[in-house]
CSV table of C-alpha atoms in Angstrom, one decimal:
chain,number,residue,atom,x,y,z
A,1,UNK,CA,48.0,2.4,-2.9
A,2,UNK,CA,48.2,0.6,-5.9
A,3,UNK,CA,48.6,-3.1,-4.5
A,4,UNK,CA,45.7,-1.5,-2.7
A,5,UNK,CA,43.7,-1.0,-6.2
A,6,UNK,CA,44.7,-4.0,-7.7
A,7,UNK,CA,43.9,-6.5,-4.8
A,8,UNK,CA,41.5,-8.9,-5.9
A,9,UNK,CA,38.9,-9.2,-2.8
A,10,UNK,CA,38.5,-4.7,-3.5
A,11,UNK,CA,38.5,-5.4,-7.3
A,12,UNK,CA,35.6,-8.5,-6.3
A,13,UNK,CA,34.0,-5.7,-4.4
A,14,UNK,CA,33.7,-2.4,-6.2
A,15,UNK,CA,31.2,-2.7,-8.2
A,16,UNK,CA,28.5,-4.4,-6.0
A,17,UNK,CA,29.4,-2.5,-3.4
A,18,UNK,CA,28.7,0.7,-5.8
A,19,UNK,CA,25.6,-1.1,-6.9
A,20,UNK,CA,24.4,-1.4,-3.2
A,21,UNK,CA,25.2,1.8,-2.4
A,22,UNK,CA,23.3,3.6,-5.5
A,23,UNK,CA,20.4,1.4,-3.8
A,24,UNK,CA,20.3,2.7,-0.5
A,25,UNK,CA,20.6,6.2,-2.1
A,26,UNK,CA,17.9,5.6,-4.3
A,27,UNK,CA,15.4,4.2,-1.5
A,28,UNK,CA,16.0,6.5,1.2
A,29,UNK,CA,17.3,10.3,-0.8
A,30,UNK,CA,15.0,10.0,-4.1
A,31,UNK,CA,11.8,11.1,-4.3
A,32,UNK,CA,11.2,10.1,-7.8
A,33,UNK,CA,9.2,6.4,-7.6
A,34,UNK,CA,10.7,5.7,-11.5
A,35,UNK,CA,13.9,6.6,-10.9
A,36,UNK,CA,14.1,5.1,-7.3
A,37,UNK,CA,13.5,2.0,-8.8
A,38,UNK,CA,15.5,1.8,-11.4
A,39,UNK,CA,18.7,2.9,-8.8
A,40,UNK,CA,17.3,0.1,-6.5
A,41,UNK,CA,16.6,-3.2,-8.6
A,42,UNK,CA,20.4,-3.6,-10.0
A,43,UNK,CA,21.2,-4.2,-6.4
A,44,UNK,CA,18.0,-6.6,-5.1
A,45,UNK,CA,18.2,-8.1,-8.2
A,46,UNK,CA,21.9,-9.1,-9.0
A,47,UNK,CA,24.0,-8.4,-6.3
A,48,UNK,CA,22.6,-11.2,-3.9
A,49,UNK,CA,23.3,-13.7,-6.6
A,50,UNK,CA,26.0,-12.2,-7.8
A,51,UNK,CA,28.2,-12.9,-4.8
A,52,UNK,CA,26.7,-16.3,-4.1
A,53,UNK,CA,27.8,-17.4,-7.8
A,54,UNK,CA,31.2,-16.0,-6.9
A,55,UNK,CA,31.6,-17.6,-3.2
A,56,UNK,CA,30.7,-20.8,-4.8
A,57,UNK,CA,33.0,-20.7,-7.4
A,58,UNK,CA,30.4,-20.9,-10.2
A,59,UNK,CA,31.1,-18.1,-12.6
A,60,UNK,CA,33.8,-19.8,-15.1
A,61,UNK,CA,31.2,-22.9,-15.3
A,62,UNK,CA,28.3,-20.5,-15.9
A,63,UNK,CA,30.5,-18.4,-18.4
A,64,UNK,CA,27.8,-16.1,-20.5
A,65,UNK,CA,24.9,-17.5,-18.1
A,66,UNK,CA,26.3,-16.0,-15.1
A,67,UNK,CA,24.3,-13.0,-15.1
A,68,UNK,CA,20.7,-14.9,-15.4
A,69,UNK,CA,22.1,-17.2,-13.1
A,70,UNK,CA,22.5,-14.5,-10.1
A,71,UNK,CA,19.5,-12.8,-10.5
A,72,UNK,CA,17.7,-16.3,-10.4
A,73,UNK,CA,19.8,-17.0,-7.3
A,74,UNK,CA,18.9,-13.1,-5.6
A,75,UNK,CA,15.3,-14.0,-6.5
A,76,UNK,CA,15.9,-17.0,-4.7
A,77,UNK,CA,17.8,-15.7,-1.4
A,78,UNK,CA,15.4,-13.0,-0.9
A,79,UNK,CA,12.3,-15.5,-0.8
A,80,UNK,CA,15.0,-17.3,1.5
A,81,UNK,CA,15.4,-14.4,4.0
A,82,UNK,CA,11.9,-13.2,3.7
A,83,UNK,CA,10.8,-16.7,4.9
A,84,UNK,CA,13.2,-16.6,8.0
A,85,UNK,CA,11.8,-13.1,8.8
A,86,UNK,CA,8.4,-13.8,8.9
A,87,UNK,CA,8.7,-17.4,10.9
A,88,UNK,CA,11.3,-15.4,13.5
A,89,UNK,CA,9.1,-12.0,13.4
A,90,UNK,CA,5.7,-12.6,12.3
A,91,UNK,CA,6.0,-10.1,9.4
A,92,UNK,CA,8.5,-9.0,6.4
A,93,UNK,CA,9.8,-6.0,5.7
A,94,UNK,CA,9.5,-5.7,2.0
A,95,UNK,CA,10.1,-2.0,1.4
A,96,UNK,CA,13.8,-2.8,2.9
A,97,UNK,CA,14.7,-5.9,3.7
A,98,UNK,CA,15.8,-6.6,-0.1
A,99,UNK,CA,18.4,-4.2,0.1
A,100,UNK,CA,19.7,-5.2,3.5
A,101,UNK,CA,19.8,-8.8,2.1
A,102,UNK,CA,22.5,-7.3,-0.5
A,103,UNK,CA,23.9,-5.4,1.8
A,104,UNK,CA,24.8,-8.7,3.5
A,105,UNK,CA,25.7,-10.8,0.6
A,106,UNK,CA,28.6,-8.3,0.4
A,107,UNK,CA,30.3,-10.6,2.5
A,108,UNK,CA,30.5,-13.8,0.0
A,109,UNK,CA,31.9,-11.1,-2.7
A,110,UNK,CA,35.3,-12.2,-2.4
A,111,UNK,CA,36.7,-14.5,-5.0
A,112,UNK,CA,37.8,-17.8,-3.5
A,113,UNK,CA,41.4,-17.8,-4.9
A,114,UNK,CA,43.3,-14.8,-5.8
A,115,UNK,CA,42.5,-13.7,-9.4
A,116,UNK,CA,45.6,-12.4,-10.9
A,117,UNK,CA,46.2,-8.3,-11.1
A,118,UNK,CA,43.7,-6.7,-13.8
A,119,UNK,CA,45.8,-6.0,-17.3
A,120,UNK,CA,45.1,-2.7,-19.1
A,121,UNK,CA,42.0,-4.1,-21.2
A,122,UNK,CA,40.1,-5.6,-18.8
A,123,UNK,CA,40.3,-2.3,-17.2
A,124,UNK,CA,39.1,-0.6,-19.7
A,125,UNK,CA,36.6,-3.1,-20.3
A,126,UNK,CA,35.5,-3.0,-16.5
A,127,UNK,CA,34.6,1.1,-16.6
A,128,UNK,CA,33.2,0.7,-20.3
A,129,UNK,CA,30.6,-2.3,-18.9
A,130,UNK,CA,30.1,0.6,-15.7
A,131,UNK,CA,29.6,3.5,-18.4
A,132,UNK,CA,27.0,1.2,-20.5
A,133,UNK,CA,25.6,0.4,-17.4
A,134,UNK,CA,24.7,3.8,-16.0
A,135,UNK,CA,23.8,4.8,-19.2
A,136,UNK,CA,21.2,2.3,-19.8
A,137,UNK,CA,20.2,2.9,-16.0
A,138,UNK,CA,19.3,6.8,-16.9
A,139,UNK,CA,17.8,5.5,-20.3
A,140,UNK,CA,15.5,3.3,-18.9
A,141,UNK,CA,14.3,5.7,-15.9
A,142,UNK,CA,13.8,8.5,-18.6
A,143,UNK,CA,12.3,6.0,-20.9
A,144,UNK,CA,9.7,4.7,-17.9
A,145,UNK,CA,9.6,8.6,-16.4
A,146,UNK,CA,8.2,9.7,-19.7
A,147,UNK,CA,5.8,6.5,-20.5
A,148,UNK,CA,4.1,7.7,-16.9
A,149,UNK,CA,3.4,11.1,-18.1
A,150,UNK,CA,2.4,10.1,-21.7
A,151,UNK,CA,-0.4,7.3,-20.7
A,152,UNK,CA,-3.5,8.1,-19.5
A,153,UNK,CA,-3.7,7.5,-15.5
A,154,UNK,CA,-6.6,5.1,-14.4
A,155,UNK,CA,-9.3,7.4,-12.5
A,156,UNK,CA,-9.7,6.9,-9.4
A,157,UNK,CA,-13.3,5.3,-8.8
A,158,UNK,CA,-15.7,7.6,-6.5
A,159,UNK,CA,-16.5,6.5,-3.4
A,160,UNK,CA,-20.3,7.2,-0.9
A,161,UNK,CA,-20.2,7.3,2.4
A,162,UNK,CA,-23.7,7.1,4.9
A,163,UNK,CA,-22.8,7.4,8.5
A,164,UNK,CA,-24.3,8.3,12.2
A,165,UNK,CA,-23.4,11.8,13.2
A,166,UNK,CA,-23.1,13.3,16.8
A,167,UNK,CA,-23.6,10.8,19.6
A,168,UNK,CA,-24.9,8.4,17.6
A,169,UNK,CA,-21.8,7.8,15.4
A,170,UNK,CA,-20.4,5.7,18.6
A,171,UNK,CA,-23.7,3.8,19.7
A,172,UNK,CA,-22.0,0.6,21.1
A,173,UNK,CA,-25.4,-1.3,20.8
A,174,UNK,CA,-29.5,-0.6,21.3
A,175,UNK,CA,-30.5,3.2,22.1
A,176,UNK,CA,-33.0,3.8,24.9
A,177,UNK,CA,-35.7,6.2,23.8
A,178,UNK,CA,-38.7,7.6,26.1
A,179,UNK,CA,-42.2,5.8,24.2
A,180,UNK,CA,-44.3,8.2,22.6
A,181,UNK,CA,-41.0,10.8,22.4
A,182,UNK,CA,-39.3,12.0,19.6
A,183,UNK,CA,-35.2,11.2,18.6
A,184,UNK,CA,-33.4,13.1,16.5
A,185,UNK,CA,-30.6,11.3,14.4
A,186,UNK,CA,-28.0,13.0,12.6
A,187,UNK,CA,-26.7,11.3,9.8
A,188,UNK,CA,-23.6,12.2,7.5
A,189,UNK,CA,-23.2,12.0,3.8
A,190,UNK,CA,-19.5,12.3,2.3
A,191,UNK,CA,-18.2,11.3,-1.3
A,192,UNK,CA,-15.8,11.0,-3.4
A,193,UNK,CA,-16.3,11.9,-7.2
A,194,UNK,CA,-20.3,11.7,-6.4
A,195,UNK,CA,-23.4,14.7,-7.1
A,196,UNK,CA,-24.5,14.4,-3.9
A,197,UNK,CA,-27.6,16.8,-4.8
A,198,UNK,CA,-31.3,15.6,-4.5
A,199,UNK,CA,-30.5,12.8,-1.8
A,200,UNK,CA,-33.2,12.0,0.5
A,201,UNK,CA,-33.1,9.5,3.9
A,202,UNK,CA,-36.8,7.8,4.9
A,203,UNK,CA,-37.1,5.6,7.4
A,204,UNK,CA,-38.4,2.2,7.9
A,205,UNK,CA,-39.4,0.3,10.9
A,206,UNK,CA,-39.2,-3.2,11.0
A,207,UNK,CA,-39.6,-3.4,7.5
A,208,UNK,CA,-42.2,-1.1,7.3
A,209,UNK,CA,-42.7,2.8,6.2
A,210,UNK,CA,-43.8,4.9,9.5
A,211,UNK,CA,-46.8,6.9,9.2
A,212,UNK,CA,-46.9,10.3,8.7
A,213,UNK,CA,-43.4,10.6,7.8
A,214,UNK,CA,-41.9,12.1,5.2
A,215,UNK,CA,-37.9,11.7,3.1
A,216,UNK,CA,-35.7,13.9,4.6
A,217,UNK,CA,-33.6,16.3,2.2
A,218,UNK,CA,-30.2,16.0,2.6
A,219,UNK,CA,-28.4,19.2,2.3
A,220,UNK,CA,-25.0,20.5,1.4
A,221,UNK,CA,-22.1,22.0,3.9
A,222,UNK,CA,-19.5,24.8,2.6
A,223,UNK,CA,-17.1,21.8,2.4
A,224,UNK,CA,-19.5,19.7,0.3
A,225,UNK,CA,-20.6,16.9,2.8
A,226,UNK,CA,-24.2,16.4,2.9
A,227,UNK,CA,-26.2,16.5,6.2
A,228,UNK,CA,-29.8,15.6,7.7
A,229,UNK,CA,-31.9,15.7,10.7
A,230,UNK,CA,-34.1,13.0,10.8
A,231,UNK,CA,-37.4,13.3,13.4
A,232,UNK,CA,-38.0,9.9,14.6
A,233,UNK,CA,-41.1,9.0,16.9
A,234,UNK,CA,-40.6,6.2,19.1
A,235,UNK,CA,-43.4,3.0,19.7
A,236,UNK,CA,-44.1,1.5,22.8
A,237,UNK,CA,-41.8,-1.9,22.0
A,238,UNK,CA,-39.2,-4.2,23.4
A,239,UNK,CA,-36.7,-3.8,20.3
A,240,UNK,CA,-37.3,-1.9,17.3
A,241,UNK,CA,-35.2,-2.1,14.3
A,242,UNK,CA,-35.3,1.5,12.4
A,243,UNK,CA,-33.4,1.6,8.8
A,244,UNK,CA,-32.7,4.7,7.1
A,245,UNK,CA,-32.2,4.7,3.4
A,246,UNK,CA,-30.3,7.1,2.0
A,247,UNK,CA,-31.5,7.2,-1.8
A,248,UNK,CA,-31.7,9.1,-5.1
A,249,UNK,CA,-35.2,9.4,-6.7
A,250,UNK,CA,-36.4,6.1,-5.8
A,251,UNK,CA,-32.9,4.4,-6.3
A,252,UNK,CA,-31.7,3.0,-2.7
A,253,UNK,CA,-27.6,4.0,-2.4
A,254,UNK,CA,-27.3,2.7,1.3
A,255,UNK,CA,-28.5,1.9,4.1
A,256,UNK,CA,-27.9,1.6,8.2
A,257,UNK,CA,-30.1,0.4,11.0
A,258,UNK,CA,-30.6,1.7,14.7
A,259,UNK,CA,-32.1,-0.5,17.4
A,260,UNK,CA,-34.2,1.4,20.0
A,261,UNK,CA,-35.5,-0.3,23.0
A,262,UNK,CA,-39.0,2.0,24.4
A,263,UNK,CA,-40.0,-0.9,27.1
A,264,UNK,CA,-39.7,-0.8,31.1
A,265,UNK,CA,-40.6,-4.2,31.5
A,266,UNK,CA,-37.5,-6.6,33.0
A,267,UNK,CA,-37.5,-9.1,29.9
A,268,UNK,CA,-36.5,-6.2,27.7
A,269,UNK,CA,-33.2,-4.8,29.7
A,270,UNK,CA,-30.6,-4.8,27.1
């Protein structure tokens, strides 16, 4: 058991390993978006490299550069794998293909020669740099977790929304209407952060107001969507182009057009 302990390629190991395995912890069992990120980026960020400086033999020549070194070289492999994902599967997984790239880079962890057995110091000075390490990990995600409760959030901007209802919601193209009839078109209000009190819809046809007609009053649901029925009389006409503003005071908000086709004749079959 101790040879065990002491073998280099488990002493190469341990600590990525532990690194990758706080990451898929932190990805898939944390709820927490602060602290899952703080468990995740040690491992997509230093493991990758990490075991490529060490499988090339690099770390004595980088001496006190060898950290920057492998996270500039787990930057690097990730773009790397991300690029063969999407040219083999037309897409990249970001949300986990990081972690599965360090996952994998678990496999250039061991040391090229054996590295002789670990003395009492650098024993203590491997759990110290682990202790420091966590520590600074639970530091930084109570550091960030507090910063997002502290600063003001952004507000999220309101949002208006004019709409066919019924069976107009799906017309596929131009409505047939009986000439000289009447149609009546539903239309839907919804918002977001909006007073959706004192909005009227007129309508136009081809450009121009119709006779006779008169703003329709939206009104109000129990849910707080806005409703209205709007009367519309039909001409004798190949294609008509009707567009119904939806507006506040005489302030236009948006706007939607319905073409109706009133004509028998055969150049007007649509």
């Amino acid at each position: 058991m101790r040879d065990l302990i002491r073998s280099p390629r488990l002493r190469a190991l341990a600590l990525p390993a532990a690194l990758v395995a706080v990451g898929f912890v932190g990805r898939y069992a944390v709820p927490w978006p602060v602290l899952r990120a703080v468990l995740v980026a040690p491992a997509v960020l230093w493991v990758p490299g990490h075991c490529v400086v060490g499988a090339l033999g690099l770390r004595a020549a980088a001496g006190r550069w060898s950290a920057p070194l492998a996270v500039l070289l787990s930057i690097i492999v990730t773009i790397a794998a991300a690029l063969v994902s999407y040219a083999g599967f037309g897409y990249v997984p970001l949300g986990t293909m990081p972690l599965w790239v360090s996952l994998g880079s678990l496999l250039l962890a061991a040391p090229r020669a054996p590295a002789p057995a670990a003395t009492p110091r650098e024993t203590v000075r491997a759990l110290g740099f682990g202790t420091a390490f966590g520590a600074g990990a639970l530091a930084v995600a109570a550091l960030v977790a507090g910063l997002v409760h502290v600063l003001p959030s952004q507000q999220q901007p309101g949002y208006l929304a004019f709409s066919f209802g019924g069976d107009f919601a799906d017309v596929p193209g131009v409505v047939r209407a009986q000439a000289g009839g009447m149609l009546d078109i539903p239309v839907s209000v919804t918002g977001s952060g909006q007073d959706l009190s004192g909005l009227t819809v007129s309508v136009a046809r081809d450009g121009k107001p119709i006779a006779n007609t008169d703003p329709v009053p939206v009104l109000i649901d129990a849910s707080g969507q806005g409703y209205a029925h709007v009367q519309l009389p039909i001409a004798t006409a190949c294609i008509s182009r009707y567009s119904f503003t939806l507006q506040h005071d005489a302030t236009s908000l948006r706007l939607l057009d319905l073409y109706v086709t009133s004509s028998s004749s055969a150049g007007c079959h649509v």
